[in-house]
Amino acid sequence: MKPHPRPNVDRARKLVAISLAALMTATSASGQTDSETIRRLQEENAALKRRLAEVERNTTTTTTTATPAPGTAPAATTGPAPRTTTGPSLTTDEGVLTLSAFEVKTEKDYGYLKTNAATATRIGMEIQHVPMNISVMSEDFIRDTGIESITDVMRFTSSGSPDSRFAMRRPANEATPQGNFTMRGFTINALMRNSVFRYTSYNLDNVERVEIVKGPAAVFFGQGYPGGVINYITKKPSLSKIPSTFEYSVDNNRGDRVRVDHNVVLNDRAAFRVVGAWSDLTGDQAFEFRKNFNITPSLTVLPFANGKVKLNLELEHLRESFNESDFAWIMPDQWFADYANPPASLIAVAPVAVRNAANPAEAYRARIFNSLGNWNNDRRAAAGDPTLPLYTRAPRRGAYYTNASGQRIYDESFNWSNRGNRVMNELTTVQATLDASPFEWLDARYTFTKEDADFDNYEALLYPNADGRTFNAINGGNTSGYYRNSDHHQLDLVFKVEAFGVKNKFLTGGVYNKYVQQYNGNAANTTPLYWQVPGYNYGGPGQPQIPGGLHEGWNVPSNQVILDRAGNVMTPAQVYTQYDPGIHVQPTSDKVFPLDRNLLDGYKPDLEAWYVNWQAQLLDDRLTLLAGYRKETSKATGQHLVANFPWFIPPPNATFNQGQFPPNVYNYSPSYAGDPENFETNSGDSWMAGLSYDITKDISVYATFSKTFKLNSGIAGGYDRLNIDNLIQSALNHGGGSFNYLGQNVTSIAQFKQIMASRGADAELDNEEGSNIEVGVKTALWDSKVVSTFSLFRGERKNQKLDDSNAQANAQEPFNSSTTLFAPGTLGYNTRNFRWRSLGVVNEIEGAEFDIVWSPIRNYQAVINGAWLWKAETTDDPRYARGTAFANMYFGSRIENVPEYRLNLVNRYTFTETMVRGLSLGLNMRYSSETVISRSFDFNPQRGGLMAGDFVVFDANISYPWKVFGYQFSTALRVFNIADKEYLEGNYVPSEGRNWILSTTLTF
């Protein structure tokens, strides 16, 4: 019995040497540093050194095992070599490096290639063995393609289709898709940051990778749509020294951007990292800008020497504001021509007051001056064809108007968003993650995320008038504010059991999410406010009466006026509604719309969920089985309304005590606040099952079925159950004890309720459902030189909760907008009393997609992906009767923004020899077939209406490393839309024209 070194010592020393050699090779071989590879090798090297030190401390441990005789070979191990997968530990060598079950790192990754992901299953798994279609955009890929937004992410997703209007859209609420982008033909609301729902502002400055799951992943991420999940994974501190970077960029639109990424190893068990960015950019159009500041400090600590517990703390703070052009010139030329010379055919179908006017032509000009809709209705009536499309011309980025010399000109830089428009985001996210592996059979993760998100915007569209000179500068003008404060708790437990040759993992967990979501109530009835507009204090001829007490002050001298081309003084309203870009300075929307308003409305739900997942590997790890189930419950607590802070704040249940909280005093609507859906507890579930089988070690096949849901609530009639008796009595009183309702004489409250019940008004709404069935093939051929996924799928979305405008119309629902059933000024008069909803919509998508990462040699990489969606249609919608002209167009056209074909190519080649060693060249291509903008008669896709898609766009990039005084630099030039092509993505607004960004990065 004597001390002797364990075999692990020699093995650990050998691995340290191998790791160090690989590190030295990577940093010196090509002249260009692959930062991702260097970082990974440095982390592994540091971890191996820590393990070596730990093993060497134990080399004097005694053992009862006899020392082998000299020359005796150690006992050979039997059985197949273990598979290299993520899990409780890497299997490259026993006990060398312990990783959390939730980690996704692997020695196979470099450049564009990522072989592991956690988004589909919450556990780090090899993509090769997950029976779902998963793609990962690495940091290198994001950098080379210039991805900066969720729109960019969708541009390079195989079955994705972006929406170039998304940036200026309101975020709405958690269950509502944001923007019109689609994946696998369905809109997306499951946008995540580190696997937690992100409300708004999808910042990529601090992102290490983007994981994309095609098809539902609701088992782990909650209710959503069948298209899939997009998860941003942020950069974390490294326990080994990795390169720090400082990047400065300029672009051809005169803008500056700075990015910093700095990692500090505090000791062998703690590291700190800070990632930040600042930008001040301008755009192609007038008044466009984008300002952004964000910083994300984070800390990683291993409290214990064994590394079995890891704590990560992260804080993200972001402030941004921007203005982007949000429309395009799609106006029909005939509208302007018919204003200049009103045709007799249109006057003949106009209202009687126009036809009988002293000057019918002038009366008709007044009818269509600021109403393209009136002109379009008359045009269709004159042709006897209600299906004529309104928008047929190819849109242009700028606009046409008449300059000061009276010439019709095209202004390419015209910004359709008012110069005062802007989105203002402020976001603070705190996230704490604790990973623990207390036993070989147990891993755990607890995550707490606190997010405070504020979204404010001024919104107004410049819209032309028919005279060809003036614009309404505040068309649709308003402000909005959406605020969400969320506390999110999530616990995951992974139990590992091996029995009868089957390796089992059981993942179970739960979520508790409590949040407050509020928004500024609409102020359209009190705005715009013209108190600061020139002409407000003007007392001259033609000036409208100014409200008493307001004509003095407001810093508008009485001699400040705006004149039209004829020299007439314009009223404040005309300054905005008849803005003439040929002679006027553009008025600004933020002068006349208040940002902060008295009414702040919202809700405060509690969301709870639990889930369980089973993973198994058997048949020498060739067969992987996966199954999961999730149950989710939402508890509503009423309407959270601030009617006038701090004096009038009704409690959430004020509708039940209207005597103490009168609605006309506290400014809430009993029909909304008393709606059962504001006090209900609703639940739904999702589940999935799949398998993956290795035909060979490099080729596997898989099949999966997954089901998702979205919570619906309320009743089909959508009326106020608390106030329905009073509403019926109001009608009875006005009718002298009875009234006629759809041919029936109603004489009592009970009778009317029975009628409404027979119409289905009381029917509870079922949850929305979605499903996906999929089969596919995955490869990792020739030592992962070709890593790919090919899949066939069929997705379905049904029971979508939609307002039925036909059923709500006065002709179908006499209680809505009625001026005859109720007395003026009484309950129910001229308002919507029933909100009829429909659930029968069924959308179906069928198709195939592929994703390939091709790395034939170390210094060349390519990503090739695409899709063929041969079916994208609505198969049922009870709102529209079959056989009508609208139904024929609606059911006979593809779903909006779902191209039949998509193809993307991204590739990069780096020279390793000659004088240009380190030079990298890249060329990217994106193709989309034609897509439907809207299934409406205005865009009628069956009659030559305006369509999107049908484009091929090329981008390019070039980078070169260089040194000065021993410092390592790299300069990159990225050129987007090389051919300056005008093309449409998801809507009628052209995407960005050609632009370039020049960046220089210092690595130290």
mmCIF file with all atom_site columns, N, CA and C in Angstrom, residues 810-834:
data_model
loop_
_atom_site.group_PDB
_atom_site.id
_atom_site.type_symbol
_atom_site.label_atom_id
_atom_site.label_alt_id
_atom_site.label_comp_id
_atom_site.label_asym_id
_atom_site.label_entity_id
_atom_site.label_seq_id
_atom_site.pdbx_PDB_ins_code
_atom_site.Cartn_x
_atom_site.Cartn_y
_atom_site.Cartn_z
_atom_site.occupancy
_atom_site.B_iso_or_equiv
_atom_site.pdbx_formal_charge
_atom_site.auth_seq_id
_atom_site.auth_comp_id
_atom_site.auth_asym_id
_atom_site.auth_atom_id
_atom_site.pdbx_PDB_model_num
ATOM 1  N N  . ASN A 1 810 ? -75.007 46.973 -37.767 1.00 0.00 ? 810 ASN A N  1
ATOM 2  C CA . ASN A 1 810 ? -76.347 47.293 -37.288 1.00 0.00 ? 810 ASN A CA 1
ATOM 3  C C  . ASN A 1 810 ? -77.416 46.468 -37.996 1.00 0.00 ? 810 ASN A C  1
ATOM 4  N N  . ALA A 1 811 ? -77.188 46.143 -39.259 1.00 0.00 ? 811 ALA A N  1
ATOM 5  C CA . ALA A 1 811 ? -78.182 45.372 -40.001 1.00 0.00 ? 811 ALA A CA 1
ATOM 6  C C  . ALA A 1 811 ? -78.315 43.957 -39.458 1.00 0.00 ? 811 ALA A C  1
ATOM 7  N N  . GLN A 1 812 ? -77.236 43.417 -38.899 1.00 0.00 ? 812 GLN A N  1
ATOM 8  C CA . GLN A 1 812 ? -77.257 42.068 -38.340 1.00 0.00 ? 812 GLN A CA 1
ATOM 9  C C  . GLN A 1 812 ? -77.501 42.065 -36.838 1.00 0.00 ? 812 GLN A C  1
ATOM 10 N N  . GLU A 1 813 ? -77.049 43.105 -36.166 1.00 0.00 ? 813 GLU A N  1
ATOM 11 C CA . GLU A 1 813 ? -77.202 43.208 -34.714 1.00 0.00 ? 813 GLU A CA 1
ATOM 12 C C  . GLU A 1 813 ? -77.832 44.567 -34.392 1.00 0.00 ? 813 GLU A C  1
ATOM 13 N N  . PRO A 1 814 ? -79.181 44.640 -34.328 1.00 0.00 ? 814 PRO A N  1
ATOM 14 C CA . PRO A 1 814 ? -79.855 45.932 -34.151 1.00 0.00 ? 814 PRO A CA 1
ATOM 15 C C  . PRO A 1 814 ? -79.486 46.658 -32.869 1.00 0.00 ? 814 PRO A C  1
ATOM 16 N N  . PHE A 1 815 ? -78.970 45.946 -31.863 1.00 0.00 ? 815 PHE A N  1
ATOM 17 C CA . PHE A 1 815 ? -78.597 46.612 -30.617 1.00 0.00 ? 815 PHE A CA 1
ATOM 18 C C  . PHE A 1 815 ? -77.326 47.446 -30.775 1.00 0.00 ? 815 PHE A C  1
ATOM 19 N N  . ASN A 1 816 ? -76.559 47.215 -31.840 1.00 0.00 ? 816 ASN A N  1
ATOM 20 C CA . ASN A 1 816 ? -75.329 47.978 -32.059 1.00 0.00 ? 816 ASN A CA 1
ATOM 21 C C  . ASN A 1 816 ? -75.606 49.227 -32.887 1.00 0.00 ? 816 ASN A C  1
ATOM 22 N N  . SER A 1 817 ? -75.057 50.337 -32.433 1.00 0.00 ? 817 SER A N  1
ATOM 23 C CA . SER A 1 817 ? -75.158 51.622 -33.154 1.00 0.00 ? 817 SER A CA 1
ATOM 24 C C  . SER A 1 817 ? -76.603 52.005 -33.440 1.00 0.00 ? 817 SER A C  1
ATOM 25 N N  . SER A 1 818 ? -77.509 51.654 -32.545 1.00 0.00 ? 818 SER A N  1
ATOM 26 C CA . SER A 1 818 ? -78.922 51.919 -32.778 1.00 0.00 ? 818 SER A CA 1
ATOM 27 C C  . SER A 1 818 ? -79.325 53.296 -32.263 1.00 0.00 ? 818 SER A C  1
ATOM 28 N N  . THR A 1 819 ? -80.036 54.025 -33.105 1.00 0.00 ? 819 THR A N  1
ATOM 29 C CA . THR A 1 819 ? -80.615 55.324 -32.705 1.00 0.00 ? 819 THR A CA 1
ATOM 30 C C  . THR A 1 819 ? -82.130 55.242 -32.629 1.00 0.00 ? 819 THR A C  1
ATOM 31 N N  . THR A 1 820 ? -82.681 54.026 -32.759 1.00 0.00 ? 820 THR A N  1
ATOM 32 C CA . THR A 1 820 ? -84.135 53.854 -32.705 1.00 0.00 ? 820 THR A CA 1
ATOM 33 C C  . THR A 1 820 ? -84.588 52.997 -31.538 1.00 0.00 ? 820 THR A C  1
ATOM 34 N N  . LEU A 1 821 ? -83.779 52.000 -31.141 1.00 0.00 ? 821 LEU A N  1
ATOM 35 C CA . LEU A 1 821 ? -84.194 51.122 -30.034 1.00 0.00 ? 821 LEU A CA 1
ATOM 36 C C  . LEU A 1 821 ? -84.012 51.790 -28.676 1.00 0.00 ? 821 LEU A C  1
ATOM 37 N N  . PHE A 1 822 ? -83.178 52.815 -28.610 1.00 0.00 ? 822 PHE A N  1
ATOM 38 C CA . PHE A 1 822 ? -82.892 53.486 -27.344 1.00 0.00 ? 822 PHE A CA 1
ATOM 39 C C  . PHE A 1 822 ? -83.128 54.986 -27.498 1.00 0.00 ? 822 PHE A C  1
ATOM 40 N N  . ALA A 1 823 ? -83.506 55.601 -26.424 1.00 0.00 ? 823 ALA A N  1
ATOM 41 C CA . ALA A 1 823 ? -83.700 57.051 -26.444 1.00 0.00 ? 823 ALA A CA 1
ATOM 42 C C  . ALA A 1 823 ? -82.344 57.745 -26.407 1.00 0.00 ? 823 ALA A C  1
ATOM 43 N N  . PRO A 1 824 ? -82.237 58.890 -27.093 1.00 0.00 ? 824 PRO A N  1
ATOM 44 C CA . PRO A 1 824 ? -80.968 59.634 -27.049 1.00 0.00 ? 824 PRO A CA 1
ATOM 45 C C  . PRO A 1 824 ? -80.548 59.931 -25.615 1.00 0.00 ? 824 PRO A C  1
ATOM 46 N N  . GLY A 1 825 ? -79.259 59.681 -25.339 1.00 0.00 ? 825 GLY A N  1
ATOM 47 C CA . GLY A 1 825 ? -78.723 59.951 -24.017 1.00 0.00 ? 825 GLY A CA 1
ATOM 48 C C  . GLY A 1 825 ? -78.941 58.845 -23.006 1.00 0.00 ? 825 GLY A C  1
ATOM 49 N N  . THR A 1 826 ? -79.634 57.755 -23.408 1.00 0.00 ? 826 THR A N  1
ATOM 50 C CA . THR A 1 826 ? -79.876 56.653 -22.472 1.00 0.00 ? 826 THR A CA 1
ATOM 51 C C  . THR A 1 826 ? -78.899 55.516 -22.733 1.00 0.00 ? 826 THR A C  1
ATOM 52 N N  . LEU A 1 827 ? -78.907 54.566 -21.833 1.00 0.00 ? 827 LEU A N  1
ATOM 53 C CA . LEU A 1 827 ? -78.021 53.405 -21.933 1.00 0.00 ? 827 LEU A CA 1
ATOM 54 C C  . LEU A 1 827 ? -78.260 52.656 -23.238 1.00 0.00 ? 827 LEU A C  1
ATOM 55 N N  . GLY A 1 828 ? -77.192 52.406 -23.994 1.00 0.00 ? 828 GLY A N  1
ATOM 56 C CA . GLY A 1 828 ? -77.281 51.635 -25.228 1.00 0.00 ? 828 GLY A CA 1
ATOM 57 C C  . GLY A 1 828 ? -77.400 52.440 -26.487 1.00 0.00 ? 828 GLY A C  1
ATOM 58 N N  . TYR A 1 829 ? -77.641 53.739 -26.389 1.00 0.00 ? 829 TYR A N  1
ATOM 59 C CA . TYR A 1 829 ? -77.905 54.556 -27.578 1.00 0.00 ? 829 TYR A CA 1
ATOM 60 C C  . TYR A 1 829 ? -76.639 54.729 -28.422 1.00 0.00 ? 829 TYR A C  1
ATOM 61 N N  . ASN A 1 830 ? -76.746 54.365 -29.683 1.00 0.00 ? 830 ASN A N  1
ATOM 62 C CA . ASN A 1 830 ? -75.712 54.618 -30.695 1.00 0.00 ? 830 ASN A CA 1
ATOM 63 C C  . ASN A 1 830 ? -74.323 54.184 -30.242 1.00 0.00 ? 830 ASN A C  1
ATOM 64 N N  . THR A 1 831 ? -74.214 52.972 -29.704 1.00 0.00 ? 831 THR A N  1
ATOM 65 C CA . THR A 1 831 ? -72.922 52.421 -29.310 1.00 0.00 ? 831 THR A CA 1
ATOM 66 C C  . THR A 1 831 ? -72.929 50.923 -29.581 1.00 0.00 ? 831 THR A C  1
ATOM 67 N N  . ARG A 1 832 ? -71.747 50.288 -29.475 1.00 0.00 ? 832 ARG A N  1
ATOM 68 C CA . ARG A 1 832 ? -71.673 48.844 -29.664 1.00 0.00 ? 832 ARG A CA 1
ATOM 69 C C  . ARG A 1 832 ? -71.990 48.160 -28.346 1.00 0.00 ? 832 ARG A C  1
ATOM 70 N N  . ASN A 1 833 ? -73.080 47.411 -28.315 1.00 0.00 ? 833 ASN A N  1
ATOM 71 C CA . ASN A 1 833 ? -73.486 46.697 -27.108 1.00 0.00 ? 833 ASN A CA 1
ATOM 72 C C  . ASN A 1 833 ? -73.169 45.211 -27.176 1.00 0.00 ? 833 ASN A C  1
ATOM 73 N N  . PHE A 1 834 ? -72.974 44.686 -28.386 1.00 0.00 ? 834 PHE A N  1
ATOM 74 C CA . PHE A 1 834 ? -72.613 43.283 -28.571 1.00 0.00 ? 834 PHE A CA 1
ATOM 75 C C  . PHE A 1 834 ? -71.359 43.217 -29.440 1.00 0.00 ? 834 PHE A C  1
#
